[in-house]
Short mmCIF file of C-alpha atoms and ligand atoms in Angstrom, two decimals:
data_model
loop_
_atom_site.label_atom_id
_atom_site.label_comp_id
_atom_site.label_asym_id
_atom_site.label_seq_id
_atom_site.Cartn_x
_atom_site.Cartn_y
_atom_site.Cartn_z
CA MET A 1 0.01 0.01 0.22
CA ILE A 2 3.02 2.85 0.66
CA GLU A 3 6.23 2.47 -0.60
CA VAL A 4 8.74 4.68 0.11
CA ARG A 5 12.03 4.26 -1.12
CA ASP A 6 15.40 6.56 -0.50
CA LEU A 7 12.73 9.42 1.24
CA SER A 8 15.41 11.86 2.79
CA ARG A 9 14.68 15.74 3.68
CA SER A 10 17.54 17.91 4.81
CA TYR A 11 17.08 21.53 6.39
CA GLY A 12 20.57 23.42 5.10
CA ALA A 13 23.46 20.80 6.38
CA LEU A 14 21.43 19.02 8.60
CA LYS A 15 19.57 15.77 7.46
CA ALA A 16 16.47 15.19 8.49
CA VAL A 17 15.49 12.25 6.95
CA ASP A 18 18.23 10.45 5.62
CA ALA A 19 17.54 7.31 2.90
CA VAL A 20 14.50 6.11 4.56
CA SER A 21 12.94 2.83 2.47
CA PHE A 22 10.36 0.84 4.07
CA ASP A 23 7.23 -0.75 2.59
CA ILE A 24 3.79 -0.97 4.80
CA GLY A 25 0.67 -3.62 3.71
CA ARG A 26 -2.56 -2.75 3.42
CA ARG A 27 -4.48 -2.30 6.76
CA GLU A 28 -1.08 -3.01 9.10
CA ILE A 29 -0.89 -0.69 11.78
CA VAL A 30 2.89 0.79 11.97
CA GLY A 31 4.09 2.57 15.26
CA LEU A 32 7.24 4.83 14.30
CA LEU A 33 9.35 5.70 17.06
CA GLY A 34 12.20 7.82 17.75
CA HIS A 35 13.10 10.58 19.76
CA ASN A 36 12.92 13.78 19.96
CA GLY A 37 14.30 14.86 16.71
CA ALA A 38 14.75 11.62 14.78
CA GLY A 39 12.84 12.87 12.25
CA LYS A 40 9.06 11.18 12.67
CA THR A 41 7.22 14.08 11.58
CA THR A 42 9.63 15.24 8.80
CA ILE A 43 8.47 11.41 7.45
CA MET A 44 4.67 12.30 8.25
CA LYS A 45 4.70 15.53 6.23
CA MET A 46 6.44 13.67 3.59
CA LEU A 47 3.72 10.80 2.81
CA THR A 48 0.64 13.43 3.34
CA GLY A 49 2.45 15.59 0.56
CA PHE A 50 2.76 18.45 2.94
CA LEU A 51 6.37 18.87 2.42
CA GLU A 52 8.26 17.69 -0.45
CA PRO A 53 11.03 15.39 0.27
CA SER A 54 14.62 16.52 -0.85
CA GLY A 55 15.36 12.72 -2.63
CA GLY A 56 13.74 9.88 -3.19
CA SER A 57 10.45 8.30 -3.94
CA ILE A 58 6.74 7.37 -2.30
CA ARG A 59 4.06 5.11 -3.85
CA ILE A 60 0.43 4.95 -2.70
CA ASP A 61 -1.22 1.86 -4.10
CA GLY A 62 1.03 2.80 -7.06
CA GLN A 63 0.51 6.26 -7.63
CA ASP A 64 3.98 8.43 -7.14
CA ILE A 65 2.89 11.47 -4.70
CA ALA A 66 5.13 13.68 -6.42
CA ALA A 67 2.78 13.11 -9.79
CA ARG A 68 -0.31 13.09 -8.53
CA ARG A 69 -0.37 14.52 -4.85
CA ARG A 70 -3.85 15.67 -5.10
CA GLU A 71 -5.73 12.61 -5.60
CA VAL A 72 -3.26 10.12 -3.61
CA GLN A 73 -4.11 13.12 -0.65
CA ARG A 74 -7.54 12.68 -0.94
CA ARG A 75 -7.14 9.13 -0.03
CA ILE A 76 -4.88 9.49 3.26
CA GLY A 77 -6.48 11.14 6.31
CA TYR A 78 -4.00 13.12 8.79
CA LEU A 79 -3.48 13.90 12.20
CA PRO A 80 -0.84 16.46 12.67
CA GLU A 81 0.90 16.96 15.73
CA ASN A 82 -0.56 19.52 18.19
CA CYS A 83 -3.69 19.49 15.42
CA PRO A 84 -4.69 22.68 14.72
CA LEU A 85 -8.24 23.93 15.05
CA TYR A 86 -10.61 26.56 15.13
CA PRO A 87 -11.64 27.43 18.14
CA ASP A 88 -15.18 29.42 17.61
CA VAL A 89 -16.93 26.94 15.82
CA THR A 90 -18.63 23.98 16.98
CA VAL A 91 -17.87 20.49 16.09
CA LEU A 92 -20.96 19.93 13.55
CA GLU A 93 -19.90 22.75 11.91
CA HIS A 94 -15.64 21.67 12.53
CA LEU A 95 -15.98 18.71 10.66
CA ASP A 96 -18.74 20.29 8.16
CA TYR A 97 -15.82 22.43 6.95
CA GLN A 98 -12.99 19.81 7.22
CA GLY A 99 -15.55 17.69 4.75
CA ALA A 100 -15.73 20.89 2.18
CA LEU A 101 -12.51 20.53 2.21
CA HIS A 102 -11.73 16.97 1.81
CA GLY A 103 -13.81 17.61 -1.55
CA ILE A 104 -16.83 15.41 -0.42
CA ALA A 105 -19.89 16.84 -1.53
CA PRO A 106 -23.17 18.82 0.39
CA ARG A 107 -25.10 15.73 0.46
CA GLN A 108 -22.92 12.73 0.96
CA ARG A 109 -21.32 15.69 3.99
CA PRO A 110 -23.99 14.36 6.59
CA ALA A 111 -23.77 11.08 6.79
CA ALA A 112 -20.01 11.05 6.55
CA ILE A 113 -20.08 14.01 9.47
CA ARG A 114 -21.81 11.12 11.00
CA ARG A 115 -20.13 8.23 10.58
CA ALA A 116 -17.30 10.14 11.79
CA VAL A 117 -18.75 11.20 15.32
CA GLU A 118 -19.76 7.95 15.95
CA ARG A 119 -16.99 6.02 15.09
CA THR A 120 -15.21 8.59 17.65
CA GLY A 121 -17.36 8.94 19.96
CA LEU A 122 -18.05 12.72 19.66
CA GLY A 123 -22.10 12.70 19.86
CA PRO A 124 -22.15 14.46 23.50
CA LYS A 125 -20.45 17.12 22.27
CA ALA A 126 -21.73 17.57 18.80
CA THR A 127 -22.88 21.53 18.65
CA ALA A 128 -19.73 22.87 22.06
CA THR A 129 -18.37 25.01 20.59
CA VAL A 130 -14.48 23.84 19.54
CA ALA A 131 -12.65 26.47 21.96
CA THR A 132 -14.96 24.17 25.54
CA LEU A 133 -13.57 21.03 24.19
CA SER A 134 -11.75 18.84 26.83
CA ARG A 135 -7.77 18.00 25.47
CA GLY A 136 -9.22 14.62 24.61
CA TYR A 137 -11.78 15.79 23.10
CA ARG A 138 -10.32 17.93 20.44
CA GLN A 139 -7.70 14.66 19.58
CA ARG A 140 -11.06 12.63 18.62
CA LEU A 141 -11.97 16.10 16.41
CA GLY A 142 -8.72 15.89 14.71
CA VAL A 143 -9.25 11.78 14.36
CA ALA A 144 -12.95 13.26 12.99
CA SER A 145 -11.11 15.27 11.04
CA ALA A 146 -8.39 12.97 9.72
CA LEU A 147 -10.84 9.95 8.59
CA LEU A 148 -14.37 12.25 7.45
CA HIS A 149 -13.63 11.24 4.28
CA GLU A 150 -12.86 7.43 4.55
CA PRO A 151 -9.32 7.33 3.82
CA ASP A 152 -7.35 4.14 3.09
CA VAL A 153 -4.36 4.70 4.75
CA LEU A 154 -4.56 7.39 8.28
CA ILE A 155 -1.86 9.17 9.32
CA LEU A 156 -1.95 10.33 13.49
CA ASP A 157 2.05 11.72 15.07
CA GLU A 158 1.17 11.10 18.98
CA PRO A 159 -2.79 10.81 18.41
CA THR A 160 -2.85 9.56 22.48
CA ASN A 161 -0.28 12.84 23.39
CA GLY A 162 -1.78 14.44 26.52
CA LEU A 163 -4.85 12.27 26.95
CA ASP A 164 -5.71 10.42 30.70
CA PRO A 165 -5.72 7.24 31.14
CA SER A 166 -9.49 7.24 29.67
CA GLN A 167 -9.32 9.02 27.22
CA ILE A 168 -6.05 7.08 25.81
CA GLN A 169 -7.95 3.72 25.68
CA HIS A 170 -10.42 5.07 23.92
CA MET A 171 -7.85 6.37 20.78
CA ARG A 172 -6.26 2.59 21.12
CA ALA A 173 -9.59 0.84 20.82
CA LEU A 174 -10.42 3.64 17.85
CA ILE A 175 -7.40 3.15 16.34
CA ARG A 176 -7.05 -0.76 16.11
CA GLU A 177 -11.21 -0.21 14.68
CA GLN A 178 -9.91 1.54 11.86
CA ALA A 179 -7.23 -0.88 10.71
CA GLY A 180 -10.64 -3.17 9.79
CA HIS A 181 -10.09 -0.61 6.59
CA ALA A 182 -7.24 1.43 6.52
CA THR A 183 -3.83 1.27 6.90
CA VAL A 184 -2.48 3.31 9.43
CA ILE A 185 0.99 4.76 10.67
CA VAL A 186 1.34 6.45 14.44
CA SER A 187 3.90 7.92 16.04
CA THR A 188 4.48 7.88 19.23
CA HIS A 189 7.25 7.76 22.62
CA ILE A 190 5.49 5.73 24.14
CA LEU A 191 6.81 2.16 23.35
CA GLN A 192 3.35 0.63 25.08
CA GLU A 193 1.32 2.12 22.84
CA VAL A 194 3.17 0.54 20.12
CA GLU A 195 2.89 -2.35 21.83
CA ALA A 196 -0.27 -2.40 22.24
CA ILE A 197 -2.26 -1.05 18.69
CA CYS A 198 0.92 -1.94 16.25
CA GLY A 199 2.08 -4.83 14.73
CA ARG A 200 4.97 -3.64 13.04
CA VAL A 201 7.40 -1.00 14.26
CA LEU A 202 9.92 1.36 12.43
CA ILE A 203 12.18 2.97 14.45
CA MET A 204 13.95 6.12 14.10
CA ARG A 205 17.29 7.17 15.18
CA ALA A 206 18.43 10.58 13.53
CA GLY A 207 16.96 10.77 10.24
CA GLN A 208 17.84 7.25 9.43
CA LEU A 209 16.11 4.12 10.10
CA ALA A 210 17.12 1.85 12.60
CA LEU A 211 15.23 -0.80 12.85
CA ASP A 212 11.62 -1.93 10.62
CA SER A 213 10.36 -5.53 12.63
CA ALA A 214 7.29 -7.18 13.25
CA ILE A 215 6.43 -6.66 17.23
CA GLY A 216 5.83 -10.23 17.62
CA ALA A 217 9.50 -10.95 16.35
CA ILE A 218 11.27 -7.42 18.38
CA GLY A 219 13.48 -9.05 20.85
CA ALA A 220 13.23 -12.47 20.31
CA THR A 221 16.28 -14.79 20.96
CA PRO A 222 16.63 -18.27 19.81
CA ARG A 223 15.09 -19.69 22.76
CA LEU A 224 12.31 -21.74 24.45
CA ARG A 225 10.98 -20.57 28.09
CA VAL A 226 9.26 -23.51 29.03
CA THR A 227 7.45 -24.17 32.19
CA LEU A 228 7.14 -27.19 34.37
CA ASP A 229 6.91 -29.79 37.57
CA ARG A 230 9.83 -31.67 36.75
CA GLN A 231 13.52 -31.90 38.34
CA PRO A 232 15.75 -30.80 36.13
CA GLY A 233 17.70 -33.74 35.59
CA GLU A 234 14.75 -35.27 33.88
CA VAL A 235 14.04 -32.17 32.24
CA ARG A 236 17.16 -32.04 30.52
CA GLU A 237 16.85 -35.52 29.63
CA ALA A 238 14.12 -35.85 28.08
CA LEU A 239 13.66 -32.34 26.07
CA GLY A 240 17.42 -31.90 25.76
CA ALA A 241 17.62 -35.31 22.89
CA LEU A 242 14.94 -33.71 21.57
CA PRO A 243 15.17 -32.75 17.49
CA GLY A 244 17.06 -29.20 17.17
CA ILE A 245 17.23 -28.58 21.29
CA SER A 246 21.02 -27.28 21.59
CA ALA A 247 20.99 -26.83 25.87
CA VAL A 248 18.36 -27.12 28.19
CA ASP A 249 19.25 -24.75 31.08
CA HIS A 250 17.30 -24.19 34.03
CA ILE A 251 17.07 -20.89 35.41
CA GLY A 252 14.00 -20.59 37.94
CA GLU A 253 11.83 -22.15 39.77
CA GLU A 254 8.41 -20.72 42.18
CA GLY A 255 6.77 -23.93 44.31
CA VAL A 256 6.50 -26.89 42.32
CA ARG A 257 6.61 -24.32 38.82
CA ARG A 258 10.43 -24.43 37.08
CA ASP A 259 11.50 -22.74 34.44
CA PHE A 260 13.87 -23.62 32.03
CA ALA A 261 15.36 -21.59 28.42
CA LEU A 262 16.31 -24.05 25.65
CA THR A 263 18.69 -23.70 23.37
CA THR A 264 17.41 -23.66 20.01
CA GLU A 265 17.82 -22.41 16.05
CA ASP A 266 14.09 -22.57 15.74
CA PRO A 267 11.85 -22.03 18.78
CA ASP A 268 8.80 -22.23 15.97
CA ALA A 269 9.67 -25.29 15.04
CA ALA A 270 11.47 -26.47 18.38
CA ALA A 271 7.42 -25.79 19.89
CA PRO A 272 5.65 -28.51 19.52
CA ARG A 273 8.00 -31.16 19.74
CA VAL A 274 8.67 -29.93 23.32
CA ALA A 275 4.82 -30.08 23.78
CA VAL A 276 4.71 -33.42 22.64
CA ALA A 277 7.04 -34.73 24.47
CA VAL A 278 5.82 -33.59 27.29
CA ALA A 279 2.50 -34.39 27.03
CA GLU A 280 3.20 -38.13 26.03
CA ARG A 281 4.62 -38.04 28.90
CA GLY A 282 2.29 -36.52 31.49
CA TRP A 283 3.45 -33.76 32.98
CA ALA A 284 2.67 -30.07 33.87
CA LEU A 285 3.10 -28.14 30.98
CA TYR A 286 2.53 -24.51 32.73
CA ALA A 287 4.38 -22.06 30.03
CA LEU A 288 5.89 -22.23 26.66
CA ALA A 289 6.94 -19.73 24.37
CA ARG A 290 9.52 -17.57 22.69
CA GLU A 291 11.56 -16.16 25.06
CA ARG A 292 11.99 -12.34 24.12
CA HIS A 293 13.45 -9.01 25.14
CA ASP A 294 11.06 -6.22 25.40
CA LEU A 295 10.58 -3.25 23.53
CA GLU A 296 11.94 -0.88 25.83
CA ALA A 297 16.03 -2.15 26.17
CA VAL A 298 15.60 -3.15 22.27
CA PHE A 299 14.48 0.68 21.71
CA GLY A 300 16.88 1.86 23.70
CA GLN A 301 19.99 -0.14 22.20
CA ILE A 302 18.49 1.39 18.93
CA ALA A 303 17.77 4.68 19.14
CA GLU A 304 20.70 5.13 21.52
CA GLY A 305 23.08 2.58 20.39
CA GLY A 306 26.05 2.20 18.68
CA ALA A 307 25.90 2.15 14.72
CA ALA A 308 27.26 -1.34 15.10
CA GLY A 309 23.89 -2.89 16.79
CA ALA A 310 21.80 -0.99 14.52
CA ALA A 311 22.76 -2.48 11.31
CA ALA A 312 22.92 -5.60 12.84
CA SER A 313 18.90 -5.69 14.05
CA THR A 314 18.47 -3.64 10.28
CA GLN A 315 19.62 -6.74 9.26
CA GLU A 316 17.89 -9.23 11.39
CA VAL A 317 14.70 -7.59 10.35
CA ALA A 318 14.96 -7.66 6.63
CA THR A 319 13.78 -12.05 7.23
CA HIS A 320 10.72 -10.74 9.66
CA GLY A 321 9.78 -7.91 8.27
P1 ATP B 1 9.46 14.58 17.93
O1 ATP B 1 9.23 13.79 18.23
O2 ATP B 1 10.23 15.90 18.69
O3 ATP B 1 8.26 15.71 17.38
P2 ATP B 1 10.43 13.99 15.55
O4 ATP B 1 10.73 12.86 15.38
O5 ATP B 1 9.13 14.02 14.71
O6 ATP B 1 10.91 14.86 16.91
P3 ATP B 1 11.21 16.04 12.96
O7 ATP B 1 10.18 16.96 13.84
O8 ATP B 1 10.99 15.32 12.28
O9 ATP B 1 11.45 15.22 14.53
O10 ATP B 1 12.47 16.64 12.91
C1 ATP B 1 13.71 16.34 12.55
C2 ATP B 1 15.11 17.27 12.99
O11 ATP B 1 14.68 17.52 11.46
C3 ATP B 1 14.95 18.06 13.64
O12 ATP B 1 16.28 17.87 14.04
C4 ATP B 1 14.43 19.31 14.05
O13 ATP B 1 14.63 20.37 14.34
C5 ATP B 1 14.76 19.55 12.56
N1 ATP B 1 13.42 20.30 11.39
C6 ATP B 1 11.99 19.94 11.67
N2 ATP B 1 11.23 20.94 10.99
C7 ATP B 1 12.42 22.14 10.54
C8 ATP B 1 12.47 22.91 9.50
N3 ATP B 1 11.27 23.32 9.74
N4 ATP B 1 13.27 23.72 9.83
C9 ATP B 1 14.84 23.53 10.61
N5 ATP B 1 14.93 22.31 10.71
C10 ATP B 1 13.51 21.55 11.02
#
């Protein structure tokens, strides 16, 4: 759905975005992460056609944004950072104006506005003046404006910034729902947000793409964690003999539950074998999962870490992405 190739943007000598390439498929929810100034907003502005790249290309559903900016923009909904709203009009008037800007015909506008109001839960504030809205409702109005014309691509710059916990939950549910019919890119500083809603993450560092990875593959190590009710010697003997498992380490215990780490080249292939071996022996199986480091550790390593770490990670990702 979105193809970005060697995308760059310079401000004088500063390379805000430096030769970034990625592909995003239909109905993916992708999180764009990075420290302040890493280049997230600059990428989003170029994807929405509001900022000219210094180099590279962007294609949305096969159409080059440089050649067909207007057509492509019609298919994109954008919630900018600190979304600008008109303070003196009501919510419905604001949406009507946005609908006109999006080119929705006057006859179709009421239905489009009704849908957007329902989706974003703006109903109770429909006739309120924008200036009187809380931060949460202002964000909802920004999102309602972005999805009014039923875009195929939704680009949200820090959509939960400044929201309280219940507003955050509502916004995340709304974003997940959008992925039923649109491709969504969300920029955020909140790692849990990416884990909660995104299937994939792009991490920017100083203008460059340092990691492109499926969330499920993040921080995965070639080890399986298994929790059983058996003695280490017994487990080592039984599971260490399975094909593809090169080591069995006893790594902890709590009551009758003992945790083991199984080293294997291919955790996905080894897991069913472990499950069968455990079941055949009639042992209690409390847990079986790929071992992983959390996104926070991976982000710290990549966003702040040395170039070598980032390069290794990027290569790793090519197989998962
Ligand atoms: P944040 O998380 O703070 O929003 P970001 O990752 O979105 O940061 P960008 O806003 O894309 O980062 O900025 C990338 C770099 O480009 C920064 O160093 C920023 O100072 C610089 N930059 C952005 N816009 C301009 C501009 N109009 N003129 C000069 N430099 C700019």
